[in-house]
Each structure stands twice: as structure tokens, then as C-alpha cells.
Amino acid sequence: MIDAQKKSRRASGRTTLADVARAAEVSPITVSRALRGERGVDPQLVERVRKAVEQLHYVPDPAARALASQRSTQVLVLVPLLSNNLFVDVLEAIHRTLFPQGFQPLIGVTHYDTAEEELLLRTYLPMRPAGLLVTGFDRSEAARQLIARSGVPCVHMMETSTAPNVASVGFSQADAGAAMTQHLLERGYRRIAFCAAQLDPRVMQRAEGYRRALKQAGQYDPRLELLSAEPSSMALGGRLFESLLALNPDVDAVFFCNDDLAQGGLLAANRLGIPVPDRIAMAGFNDLAGSDQMVPPSPPCAPHANR
Amino acid sequence: MIDAQKKSRRASGRTTLADVARAAEVSPITVSRALRGERGVDPQLVERVRKAVEQLHYVPDPAARALASQRSTQVLVLVPLLSNNLFVDVLEAIHRTLFPQGFQPLIGVTHYDTAEEELLLRTYLPMRPAGLLVTGFDRSEAARQLIARSGVPCVHMMETSTAPNVASVGFSQADAGAAMTQHLLERGYRRIAFCAAQLDPRVMQRAEGYRRALKQAGQYDPRLELLSAEPSSMALGGRLFESLLALNPDVDAVFFCNDDLAQGGLLAANRLGIPVPDRIAMAGFNDLAGSDQMVPPSPPCAPHANR
DNA sequence: TTGTACGCGTTATCAC
DNA sequence: GTGATAACGCGTACAA
């Protein structure tokens, strides 16, 4: 039994890079380079390494990697909710993109709470994720500094920014809100209400777009805005719709800030025997599951990107 | 400039345990013990350490911890889907329990695909998670062995097992399916259909319970079972319902294996002008969001546990 | 292109 | 109860 066989007191039993190196008769660093696909390694050695890896069933240790390189392969992704399918779709797309490249999404849920987001950042940033994806720009100053000082590359999702050194991917929520309102105006509706819940920044930006479009058309009436800070739900959509009708009997269209509210509003209208869209038109947002099953159904949307 | 100050070529700039040890004038291992709340450390030293940690803004390095201890603080959680709110609720409950205890859920989505689950295990088990939560018992033999050989403590969710050395938390899906069917029988329904999608193990177990109850009552008719391997959705629920009526005009009740199917079936009935439950009764499963907004609404459920 | 030497930051082991 | 020492498994820096 030679030296290489002597057992350490702490042996984890794990096959290590050094084991592979011995088997392939190269130095450990060559194995490391070969495994990470670093170029500039003799193809013959790469092949020797590959065989040794296979024979020994070698699997790299992520913790040792992270410690030595100061970077893990996890990508921290912070979303407000999982109960809104919009974010589930986003997470699926992120996984489909990252995972095959050797990165793993690490999901954190903020519940639209900046304090919770801050806590998640404090917990996960020390893991030195390879990247960070956050939702929108609404966060605590402390969170902003945590991100900046961590040095972890950060991309903002679901909103856009033109600020320098800020990466973002999304669309203008305000423009989208204005476009929806404009569409209703073009269909001939004049008393267009806006029903919203959650009141997160993106909802408020859509509200801003709604106002902009109506003011431009000279049709803006603040009484037609019904905002609730409650979490969005079908039940709330129904209640908002009933309140709206009671407060403004002359309303002829409703722009719900999210599809679940719209679904609830539509079901309430069905219950109350109010014809849609003859008596009142309804518009939703985000094309959530089930909207195509309503009575009347929402029109088909263009297929989502990145599906 | 003394020895302790000499800069390594690779200084990461990070404050380390050793820094804290110097500041608190104790050895590194004492800091380590104090921070992990190991008992048997002099309270005065613990306090000195606490102060030094605060002054230096020390944050432990998870990678170094994981490497030295062979255990991370992440808990791998594998669920089939995020688009079913049932699993989102489960994940929320898991987070609420683990996170305050210093563990972080690491979410993986299998899409009911055993190959995908296996790949996730191969990717994440090398991170040496502190624990593993998987959904049900339906997995590849390779996956089973990966789990067993990893030595990571594993709990199975959503189903139960009496096998030795198997930890599980859940209820009997078969018994639940039988109970639902029994309830419909007791209400006087006789031609009770079962509409299912996805056909994952838990759905099939509920189907088994459905059959058991009907056979026992002498009312079982295989023609009343409508199973589709498609993913569950409201749209599919509507289609299944329409097929069911066309194939079995005498059906007087439907047990949908999941609430989204039931919602779709109910909306289809509304569209077709079929009175529910007068012409046909409907039952769903899992109490998903929105079921209380249907026409007629689902009766209120007991509050979920662990909320 | 390949290798040597060492550091990454922490915890296990064992002695005191 | 506390500490010295040596891992843990890999990547960086620099030399050859």
C-alpha cells in the first residue's frame, strides 16, 4: 500500500480531481482545465481525462469550486410571487436558458416586500451567485447597495431603464397601459374604468398609461379609477366590479390591471346577468391561464416569446 | 507591518473568520463554535465574538462552510410544476418553515418527467444539500440510487408509505378519491363520471379510490371514466366535459381529478346552458384559487394547514 | 501547453 | 472549555 493510498482522518470517500489526475497521469490542474473546457489543452490529454472521469465516476465538488473561484454556478432570481402564472412562465424561460449552460436558477420569492427582498439578498449574495435577476426597480436603498457591493452582475426584469450601467429587459408598462386604453377608445368606449389591485410599481405604471391616454382624449375621470392594495385575486376582481357599477352606473368599459381580476369581474358579470361586452366591455392584462375559457373568452394572443 | 498584515496575492477582500478571531482575541475555531451556537463555549467569549462580528460586518462564507463540513444549508425541493397552485402553496409552507431555521429551499421543477428529475438530482446532489424533499414515489431506479447513495436525508411529500426507513408526509390519495365518490353517492348520484388529466401517480391513485367506492356500491361503469394524458387545464376540463356528455347522456355527476379541470367543466356547462348541479353535479379536487368564484361557487373549505 | 505551489475560508480531530 | 493543526477539493498565479 503506497503513499497515495493512505487514508486521511477526514476522508469523505469522494473521488477527487487528484484521483482523476493520477488515473489520467496528468497534473490536477490539467484535469481542472480539461473539465472546464479551457482551450489550450492538448486534445489527447483531454481525452485521457475524459476516460478517467468516466471510469472513476468523478463529479466535481461545487463547494470547492465556489471557494476556489469565488463564484458559484447558481443564478439568484427574485420574483414577487409564484401564485401569478406570469412569473412562473418567466422562471421556466430562465431555467430553459440557464440550465443547459451549466447555471442553476436559485429562486427567491419577495411577496412584493422590499424588506423580504433585502433579507433574501443578505442570505443569498454571500453564496456568490454567478448572476442576479431581480424584478423591477422598486427596492430598498440597502438592497441596492448590497447588490452593487457584491459585484454580482445584475439584470432587472419586467421593466426598462435607460440609466447608465443598468441592465434591464422588459417593456414599458406605461406604454402598454396607454395602448390598452387607446384600443378601448378606438372601439368607441368613453366611460372607461381602471380596476387594479396589488398596486406594485408595474401596476401603477399601467395606471399612469391609462391616465395619459384618457387625458389626451379628454375623457379622464378620476372617479373611474378603483385601486385596492389587496393582493390580486378573482374574488377581488368580482368585488371591484360590483363596487364600480354601484358607484358609476354609466361606466361602459373596464380595464383590469391583471387577468385574474378580469376573470373575477367577468364571472361576477355572469352571475349578475350583465351582458359582456354589450352592456360593459372588459379588458385584462398578462394573458393568464383560463382567460380563454371565460364567457365570452378572451381573444387569442400571439404566442409568447421564448416558449 | 507585521505578519498578519501581509497581503496574499489573491486577497478576496472578504472579512474572514480569522479576522474576527484576531479582533476578539480568540482562536478561529472558537469563533466558528460561537457562531454556530455550539454549546460549551464561555458566554463571555461568545459575547466578544458577537461584538467583533458586528464591528467587522463579518458574514460567513457558505462555500467554505460547505467544503469543510460536507454539508450546505440548502434543502433541495423537487416539485412537478409551479403552474399548479397546489405546489406553490407547498413551497411557501416549506420556505416559512426552513428559512427561519437557517436553511434555504432550492427549488427544482420536474414537469412530471422522471428523466428531468434524475438530471436535477445529478446536478444538485453534489452540492450536498442538508436535506431533500421530493414529490411522491414515482421515479427512476437511477434516481432512487442517487438519493440513497448521496446520504442526504429525504422526505417524500404528497403521498404516504409504510415502507421501513422511508419518510413521507401526505395523505392517502386513494382514500381521498374514495371519500369524494362516497360523498356523491350519499347525495343520491348514481352515474358518477371521473374526468382526469396529467395521469400522474396521485391522479391514478384518486382514480383507484373512485373505482373502489363505485364498485363497492355496485355502480362502477368503466365508460364513465375519461382519462387524458394531456397536461391539466381549464380548457381540457371543458373539452372532457363535452365529450363526457356526448358519450354518456345519462351521467349525473362528474368527479374532476383536479380543480382546474372542474373549473373548465363548470364554465363549459355555463356556456352550454346546462344547470349545475340540477342536471349534473360537479366535484373538484385541491381547492385551487378561483373555484370559489365559479357559478355555482365551490363550498368553502376548512382553512389549509400550515398557513 | 503543462506543472508547481499555494490560497480560498471554514470545520474536524485531537491534545491540553 | 480552548486551541493548534490539518484537512475539505479545487482554481489562481506564475514559472517552466
XYZ file of C-alpha atoms (C1' of nucleotides) in Angstrom:
646
model
C 0.000 0.000 0.000
C 1.703 3.105 -1.257
C 1.594 6.668 -0.096
C -1.283 7.740 -2.324
C -3.464 5.205 -0.557
C -3.009 6.461 2.966
C -6.318 7.486 4.387
C -6.902 10.874 5.866
C -8.816 11.009 9.073
C -11.454 13.148 7.402
C -11.765 11.251 4.166
C -15.142 11.960 2.635
C -14.803 8.996 0.330
C -15.392 11.276 -2.574
C -13.472 10.865 -5.807
C -11.437 13.986 -6.318
C -9.738 15.832 -9.082
C -6.447 14.428 -7.782
C -7.725 10.868 -8.194
C -8.619 11.627 -11.787
C -5.235 13.239 -12.321
C -3.451 10.125 -11.076
C -5.561 7.858 -13.250
C -5.002 10.009 -16.319
C -1.352 10.505 -15.439
C -1.523 14.272 -15.670
C -1.436 17.024 -13.094
C -4.609 18.065 -11.250
C -4.651 21.448 -12.879
C -4.771 19.854 -16.298
C -7.828 17.904 -15.245
C -9.371 21.108 -13.969
C -8.703 22.876 -17.231
C -9.909 19.987 -19.344
C -13.134 19.690 -17.385
C -13.958 23.345 -17.693
C -13.296 23.225 -21.402
C -10.458 25.699 -21.161
C -8.832 25.935 -24.527
C -5.178 25.340 -24.914
C -5.207 21.813 -23.555
C -3.835 19.019 -25.697
C -6.833 17.087 -27.124
C -5.099 13.824 -26.291
C -4.842 14.800 -22.646
C -8.456 15.936 -22.668
C -9.409 12.511 -23.915
C -7.334 10.770 -21.237
C -9.023 12.918 -18.635
C -12.469 12.230 -20.049
C -11.870 8.495 -19.804
C -10.555 8.682 -16.276
C -13.546 10.790 -15.243
C -15.874 8.207 -16.683
C -14.114 5.250 -15.103
C -13.964 6.821 -11.687
C -17.470 8.366 -11.912
C -15.897 11.624 -10.944
C -18.223 14.536 -10.115
C -16.766 17.965 -9.347
C -17.464 19.441 -5.937
C -19.417 22.697 -6.345
C -18.445 23.941 -2.893
C -14.741 23.530 -3.543
C -15.196 25.187 -6.906
C -17.050 28.105 -5.401
C -14.470 28.530 -2.672
C -11.517 28.477 -5.005
C -13.029 30.566 -7.782
C -15.123 32.903 -5.635
C -18.081 32.195 -7.899
C -20.826 29.591 -7.827
C -22.873 28.433 -10.812
C -26.161 29.400 -9.230
C -28.029 32.413 -10.522
C -30.216 34.137 -7.989
C -33.657 35.008 -9.339
C -36.008 37.118 -7.234
C -39.679 37.296 -8.186
C -42.604 38.779 -6.268
C -44.879 35.750 -6.372
C -45.247 32.222 -7.625
C -49.035 32.331 -7.460
C -49.127 34.573 -10.510
C -48.509 32.441 -13.551
C -46.790 35.331 -15.251
C -43.764 34.831 -13.023
C -43.895 31.068 -13.349
C -43.598 31.489 -17.105
C -40.655 33.822 -16.598
C -38.947 31.310 -14.304
C -39.466 28.498 -16.778
C -37.883 30.542 -19.535
C -34.954 31.427 -17.284
C -34.408 27.789 -16.394
C -34.546 26.707 -20.015
C -31.861 29.213 -20.866
C -29.524 28.881 -17.895
C -29.580 25.208 -17.041
C -28.150 23.844 -20.304
C -25.324 26.378 -19.972
C -24.298 24.960 -16.627
C -26.053 27.507 -14.433
C -28.819 26.790 -11.957
C -31.557 29.261 -11.084
C -31.923 29.853 -7.353
C -35.446 31.107 -6.805
C -36.364 33.627 -4.126
C -39.871 34.998 -3.548
C -40.246 38.543 -2.222
C -44.037 38.817 -1.880
C -43.710 42.410 -3.107
C -41.977 43.177 0.169
C -38.751 45.168 -0.031
C -37.713 44.053 3.452
C -38.153 40.446 2.461
C -36.158 41.055 -0.688
C -33.380 42.584 1.356
C -33.285 39.562 3.639
C -33.121 37.245 0.641
C -30.215 39.229 -0.778
C -28.384 39.134 2.545
C -28.863 35.395 2.652
C -28.035 34.503 -0.915
C -25.447 37.034 -2.075
C -22.777 35.540 0.218
C -23.107 32.388 -1.882
C -21.505 34.457 -4.639
C -24.052 33.628 -7.325
C -22.828 33.894 -10.897
C -25.579 36.379 -11.613
C -28.654 38.069 -10.249
C -32.071 38.628 -11.806
C -34.449 40.924 -9.968
C -37.958 42.119 -10.727
C -38.292 45.806 -11.497
C -36.541 48.687 -9.765
C -38.517 49.076 -6.570
C -36.210 48.111 -3.706
C -34.671 49.451 -0.543
C -31.541 51.557 -0.675
C -29.806 48.898 1.408
C -30.746 46.261 -1.151
C -29.366 48.413 -3.944
C -26.066 48.749 -2.115
C -25.893 45.059 -1.286
C -26.231 44.312 -4.969
C -23.722 46.933 -6.067
C -21.097 45.991 -3.489
C -21.483 42.269 -4.124
C -20.077 42.722 -7.589
C -22.592 40.195 -8.885
C -23.843 41.049 -12.387
C -27.477 42.114 -12.098
C -30.277 42.285 -14.647
C -33.633 43.913 -13.944
C -36.672 42.183 -15.392
C -40.192 43.289 -16.362
C -39.370 46.978 -16.572
C -36.908 49.016 -18.572
C -34.422 51.696 -17.692
C -32.208 53.953 -19.730
C -29.920 54.730 -16.794
C -26.244 54.071 -17.478
C -24.737 50.806 -16.265
C -28.177 49.340 -15.630
C -29.144 46.167 -17.435
C -32.847 45.596 -17.945
C -35.154 43.501 -20.046
C -38.882 44.112 -20.368
C -41.314 46.536 -21.935
C -42.779 49.865 -20.922
C -45.678 49.094 -18.629
C -46.942 52.668 -19.039
C -46.986 52.431 -22.821
C -48.787 49.095 -22.580
C -51.419 50.618 -20.300
C -51.873 53.522 -22.692
C -52.139 51.186 -25.678
C -54.843 49.127 -23.992
C -56.822 52.256 -23.146
C -56.364 53.643 -26.631
C -57.725 50.406 -28.041
C -60.885 50.751 -25.959
C -61.247 54.377 -27.039
C -60.965 53.345 -30.667
C -63.701 50.791 -30.127
C -65.940 53.677 -29.149
C -65.972 53.334 -25.378
C -65.882 56.580 -23.428
C -66.508 55.849 -19.743
C -63.503 53.577 -19.291
C -62.710 52.453 -15.746
C -59.428 51.137 -14.355
C -59.574 48.427 -11.693
C -56.334 47.491 -10.004
C -55.004 45.532 -7.065
C -51.624 44.817 -5.542
C -50.516 48.302 -6.610
C -46.969 47.235 -7.272
C -44.853 49.581 -9.411
C -45.774 47.895 -12.666
C -49.484 48.166 -11.932
C -49.048 51.848 -11.122
C -47.156 52.372 -14.369
C -50.012 50.811 -16.307
C -52.369 53.121 -14.407
C -50.214 56.036 -15.497
C -50.537 54.938 -19.106
C -54.302 54.622 -18.690
C -54.500 58.189 -17.384
C -52.264 59.546 -20.102
C -54.416 58.043 -22.847
C -57.709 59.199 -21.352
C -56.477 62.712 -20.623
C -55.241 63.017 -24.158
C -58.716 62.036 -25.342
C -60.310 64.428 -22.869
C -62.121 61.555 -21.196
C -60.255 61.203 -17.915
C -62.430 60.938 -14.810
C -60.705 60.009 -11.530
C -63.949 58.513 -10.223
C -63.489 55.689 -12.688
C -60.258 54.564 -11.048
C -60.701 51.826 -8.463
C -57.467 50.869 -6.749
C -57.023 48.342 -3.963
C -53.798 47.430 -2.219
C -55.103 43.921 -1.541
C -53.410 41.040 -3.296
C -54.855 40.424 -6.720
C -57.406 37.611 -6.998
C -60.513 36.606 -8.881
C -62.583 37.247 -5.777
C -61.307 40.806 -5.520
C -61.963 41.337 -9.228
C -65.598 40.427 -8.636
C -65.918 42.784 -5.705
C -64.205 45.648 -7.513
C -66.528 45.161 -10.461
C -69.627 45.307 -8.294
C -68.385 48.418 -6.495
C -67.575 50.035 -9.801
C -71.070 49.500 -11.142
C -72.650 50.790 -7.967
C -70.506 53.930 -7.948
C -70.601 54.648 -11.675
C -73.716 53.324 -13.373
C -72.650 54.914 -16.654
C -69.341 53.032 -16.986
C -69.112 51.286 -20.356
C -65.706 49.542 -20.175
C -63.263 48.281 -17.556
C -59.528 47.875 -17.878
C -58.473 45.371 -15.207
C -54.789 45.698 -14.407
C -54.356 41.922 -14.316
C -56.143 38.934 -15.816
C -57.185 37.357 -12.542
C -59.129 40.478 -11.636
C -60.660 40.475 -15.095
C -61.672 36.838 -14.765
C -63.312 37.562 -11.428
C -65.054 40.614 -12.871
C -66.315 38.623 -15.817
C -67.656 35.832 -13.613
C -69.367 38.429 -11.430
C -70.982 39.928 -14.511
C -72.172 36.453 -15.484
C -73.631 35.935 -12.022
C -75.391 39.307 -12.158
C -76.691 38.690 -15.669
C -74.821 41.693 -17.075
C -74.033 41.158 -20.753
C -70.378 41.485 -21.706
C -69.375 43.341 -23.813
C -72.809 44.708 -24.787
C -73.531 46.461 -21.519
C -69.890 46.795 -20.489
C -66.604 45.837 -22.127
C -63.766 44.201 -20.244
C -60.031 44.139 -20.778
C -57.405 42.210 -18.833
C -53.627 42.060 -18.810
C -50.938 39.338 -18.932
C -52.913 36.624 -20.712
C -53.157 34.278 -17.747
C -54.376 30.710 -17.954
C -58.129 30.360 -18.073
C -58.953 33.675 -19.706
C -59.633 31.826 -22.928
C -62.262 29.736 -21.129
C -64.344 32.643 -19.886
C -67.720 33.686 -21.295
C -67.013 35.471 -23.531
C -63.488 34.165 -23.993
C -60.537 36.494 -24.324
C -59.300 36.665 -27.912
C -56.275 34.511 -28.682
C -52.933 36.198 -28.073
C -49.826 35.982 -30.188
C -47.703 33.132 -28.844
C -45.445 34.256 -26.039
C -41.814 34.821 -26.870
C -39.259 32.367 -25.522
C -41.700 29.499 -25.226
C 3.780 45.818 9.137
C 3.527 42.526 10.911
C 2.976 39.084 9.555
C -0.782 39.061 9.971
C -0.983 42.044 7.680
C 0.849 40.619 4.732
C -1.427 40.562 1.750
C -1.963 37.432 -0.206
C -1.770 37.795 -3.940
C -5.348 36.608 -4.143
C -6.956 38.581 -1.390
C -10.660 38.489 -1.969
C -11.095 41.443 0.318
C -13.560 39.468 2.312
C -13.605 39.621 6.099
C -12.832 36.156 7.377
C -13.271 34.135 10.480
C -9.584 34.702 11.198
C -10.109 38.470 11.166
C -12.879 38.097 13.693
C -10.703 35.808 15.790
C -7.918 38.375 15.895
C -10.305 41.165 16.817
C -11.922 39.107 19.554
C -8.553 37.764 20.669
C -9.622 34.148 20.492
C -8.782 31.324 18.143
C -10.655 30.886 14.852
C -12.234 27.672 15.985
C -13.793 29.431 18.940
C -15.350 31.956 16.607
C -16.642 29.110 14.495
C -18.160 27.415 17.503
C -19.652 30.599 18.873
C -21.235 31.496 15.550
C -22.847 28.125 15.134
C -24.214 28.285 18.651
C -22.258 25.249 19.732
C -22.728 24.806 23.434
C -19.767 24.593 25.705
C -18.341 27.973 24.766
C -17.758 30.527 27.506
C -20.564 33.117 27.286
C -18.012 35.898 27.720
C -16.113 34.709 24.674
C -19.331 34.373 22.742
C -20.066 37.994 23.524
C -16.586 39.114 22.467
C -17.069 37.255 19.207
C -20.508 38.735 18.675
C -19.105 42.244 19.038
C -16.209 41.605 16.708
C -18.582 40.150 14.113
C -20.717 43.247 14.304
C -17.812 45.680 14.105
C -16.234 43.933 11.163
C -19.552 43.202 9.406
C -18.431 39.632 9.159
C -20.536 37.266 7.041
C -19.655 33.570 6.911
C -18.743 32.096 3.550
C -21.245 29.360 2.647
C -18.871 27.735 0.178
C -16.086 27.373 2.717
C -18.580 26.065 5.229
C -19.929 23.535 2.780
C -16.464 22.398 1.806
C -15.265 21.926 5.349
C -18.423 20.413 6.768
C -19.516 18.457 3.704
C -22.975 19.922 4.089
C -24.647 23.052 2.742
C -27.656 24.805 4.264
C -29.720 24.456 1.125
C -32.590 21.999 1.058
C -33.413 20.626 -2.357
C -37.136 20.584 -3.080
C -38.403 18.901 -6.227
C -41.960 19.566 -7.377
C -43.667 18.605 -10.642
C -44.960 22.048 -11.561
C -45.175 25.646 -10.478
C -48.228 26.343 -12.618
C -50.382 24.342 -10.220
C -51.046 26.483 -7.193
C -51.127 23.407 -5.020
C -47.356 23.121 -5.275
C -46.846 26.840 -4.848
C -48.665 26.594 -1.532
C -46.475 23.677 -0.551
C -43.329 25.628 -1.444
C -44.473 28.629 0.559
C -45.043 26.467 3.604
C -41.640 24.852 3.196
C -39.943 28.220 2.953
C -41.758 29.548 6.016
C -40.510 26.565 7.997
C -36.950 26.214 6.733
C -35.781 29.759 6.201
C -36.038 30.979 9.803
C -34.071 27.902 10.854
C -31.153 28.868 8.648
C -31.981 26.606 5.706
C -32.814 27.748 2.200
C -35.110 25.859 -0.139
C -33.584 25.144 -3.532
C -36.449 24.619 -5.941
C -36.325 22.194 -8.844
C -39.197 21.555 -11.272
C -39.547 18.104 -12.804
C -42.546 18.605 -15.109
C -43.684 15.112 -14.116
C -40.687 13.795 -16.034
C -38.563 11.186 -14.281
C -35.638 11.843 -16.629
C -35.759 15.511 -15.786
C -35.919 14.689 -12.107
C -32.871 12.482 -12.461
C -30.951 15.279 -14.163
C -31.911 17.682 -11.406
C -30.689 15.219 -8.773
C -27.414 14.717 -10.632
C -26.953 18.458 -10.745
C -27.975 19.372 -7.227
C -26.992 16.426 -5.029
C -23.268 17.160 -5.477
C -23.988 20.445 -3.681
C -24.549 18.271 -0.625
C -27.896 19.780 0.370
C -28.816 19.482 4.026
C -31.986 17.676 3.025
C -34.148 16.595 0.146
C -37.892 16.874 -0.380
C -39.358 15.022 -3.324
C -42.898 14.635 -4.605
C -44.347 11.157 -4.355
C -42.598 7.873 -5.084
C -42.628 7.718 -8.853
C -39.013 7.998 -10.003
C -36.362 6.171 -11.974
C -34.319 3.473 -10.332
C -31.228 5.570 -11.018
C -32.795 8.491 -9.175
C -33.589 6.261 -6.222
C -29.981 5.128 -6.049
C -28.626 8.645 -6.434
C -30.688 9.665 -3.438
C -29.759 6.653 -1.347
C -26.044 6.864 -2.088
C -25.905 10.608 -1.528
C -26.680 10.061 2.125
C -28.883 13.159 2.057
C -31.939 12.807 4.313
C -35.006 12.516 2.084
C -38.692 13.095 2.763
C -41.408 12.176 0.296
C -44.316 14.584 0.018
C -47.953 14.310 -1.084
C -48.156 10.546 -0.702
C -47.600 8.160 2.154
C -45.661 4.972 2.558
C -45.399 2.414 5.299
C -42.140 1.003 3.974
C -39.332 0.907 6.530
C -36.770 3.707 6.518
C -38.948 5.828 4.258
C -40.023 9.241 5.477
C -43.215 10.619 3.991
C -45.788 13.279 4.683
C -49.142 13.484 2.951
C -52.453 11.711 2.828
C -53.801 8.706 1.005
C -54.828 9.926 -2.418
C -56.817 6.728 -2.950
C -58.781 7.195 0.249
C -59.450 10.812 -0.689
C -60.741 9.745 -4.095
C -62.975 7.155 -2.482
C -64.279 9.658 0.055
C -65.190 12.132 -2.670
C -67.032 9.445 -4.624
C -68.767 8.188 -1.496
C -69.958 11.726 -0.829
C -71.544 11.917 -4.269
C -73.166 8.514 -3.748
C -74.627 9.675 -0.462
C -76.072 12.719 -2.212
C -78.012 10.300 -4.386
C -75.982 10.428 -7.589
C -75.558 7.121 -9.391
C -73.990 7.748 -12.791
C -70.809 9.309 -11.476
C -68.062 10.035 -14.004
C -64.347 10.558 -13.375
C -62.509 13.059 -15.551
C -58.759 13.189 -15.222
C -55.709 14.667 -16.901
C -51.981 14.549 -16.390
C -52.349 10.983 -15.107
C -49.546 11.333 -12.612
C -49.404 8.736 -9.827
C -51.527 10.753 -7.439
C -54.251 11.224 -10.034
C -54.243 7.496 -10.720
C -54.478 6.790 -7.009
C -57.538 9.016 -6.758
C -58.965 7.149 -9.744
C -58.364 3.906 -7.874
C -60.294 5.257 -4.904
C -63.115 6.324 -7.228
C -63.341 2.827 -8.646
C -63.191 1.194 -5.251
C -66.104 3.265 -3.948
C -68.270 2.733 -7.017
C -67.595 -0.995 -7.202
C -68.481 -1.329 -3.579
C -71.778 0.407 -4.339
C -72.303 -1.745 -7.414
C -72.319 1.351 -9.611
C -68.986 1.107 -11.393
C -69.092 1.646 -15.151
C -65.772 1.986 -16.983
C -67.445 4.044 -19.692
C -67.771 6.850 -17.202
C -64.003 7.184 -16.834
C -62.445 9.794 -19.085
C -58.686 9.946 -18.798
C -56.323 12.145 -20.770
C -52.565 12.255 -20.502
C -52.555 15.907 -21.554
C -51.491 18.482 -19.003
C -54.346 19.592 -16.807
C -56.010 22.885 -17.749
C -59.345 24.631 -17.731
C -59.566 24.249 -21.488
C -59.115 20.494 -21.239
C -61.726 20.336 -18.478
C -64.218 21.944 -20.840
C -63.432 19.527 -23.623
C -63.563 16.492 -21.357
C -66.925 17.622 -20.049
C -68.377 17.995 -23.517
C -67.062 14.581 -24.584
C -68.449 13.040 -21.443
C -71.937 14.375 -22.112
C -71.844 13.249 -25.720
C -70.703 9.749 -24.785
C -72.886 9.274 -21.708
C -76.085 11.313 -21.827
C -77.230 9.755 -18.572
C -74.302 10.913 -16.451
C -75.495 12.780 -13.366
C -72.253 13.752 -11.638
C -68.585 14.326 -12.500
C -65.586 13.974 -10.244
C -62.812 16.024 -11.803
C -59.422 14.889 -10.570
C -58.235 18.477 -10.192
C -59.872 21.857 -9.678
C -58.679 23.422 -12.900
C -60.447 20.722 -14.893
C -63.539 21.255 -12.748
C -63.443 24.993 -13.347
C -63.194 24.434 -17.080
C -66.023 21.906 -16.961
C -68.204 24.284 -14.999
C -67.568 27.162 -17.396
C -68.372 24.854 -20.303
C -71.643 23.910 -18.620
C -72.406 27.601 -18.213
C -71.693 28.197 -21.903
C -73.917 25.292 -22.907
C -76.696 26.348 -20.562
C -76.513 23.140 -18.571
C -77.684 23.720 -14.999
C -75.235 22.693 -12.286
C -75.906 20.807 -10.086
C -79.541 20.253 -11.159
C -78.756 18.492 -14.412
C -75.299 17.340 -13.391
C -73.241 17.692 -10.227
C -69.572 18.571 -10.224
C -66.749 17.887 -7.813
C -63.169 19.125 -7.966
C -60.023 18.463 -6.011
C -57.278 20.566 -4.333
C -59.286 23.741 -3.687
C -57.439 25.902 -6.199
C -57.805 29.658 -6.455
C -60.906 30.781 -8.281
C -63.121 27.810 -7.530
C -64.989 29.957 -5.025
C -65.792 32.427 -7.812
C -67.450 29.953 -10.136
C -71.186 29.720 -10.792
C -72.149 27.970 -8.626
C -69.212 28.529 -6.300
C -67.434 25.673 -4.600
C -68.328 25.439 -0.922
C -65.774 26.967 1.458
C -63.053 24.596 2.579
C -61.539 24.266 6.010
C -58.509 26.541 6.179
C -55.389 24.821 4.929
C -52.955 23.547 7.498
C -49.608 25.309 7.890
C -50.873 28.622 6.566
C 0.931 23.782 -23.400
C 1.845 21.874 -18.707
C 3.064 21.922 -13.960
C 4.327 23.721 -9.110
C 2.961 25.863 -5.088
C -0.300 27.708 -2.594
C -4.518 30.011 -1.165
C -9.787 30.061 -0.910
C -12.418 30.243 4.428
C -14.100 27.066 7.206
C -14.618 22.889 10.314
C -12.982 18.068 12.177
C -9.740 15.986 15.085
C -7.258 15.527 18.890
C -4.416 17.323 22.554
C -4.344 20.164 26.515
C -13.663 24.832 27.640
C -9.967 26.176 24.257
C -6.592 25.863 20.755
C -3.054 24.027 17.203
C -3.036 21.548 13.140
C -4.576 19.638 9.284
C -7.762 18.742 6.171
C -12.031 19.845 2.699
C -11.361 19.842 -3.119
C -10.480 22.992 -6.360
C -8.631 27.191 -9.093
C -5.221 31.159 -9.438
C -0.741 32.875 -10.268
C 3.339 32.315 -12.076
C 7.140 29.589 -13.663
C 8.944 26.421 -16.921
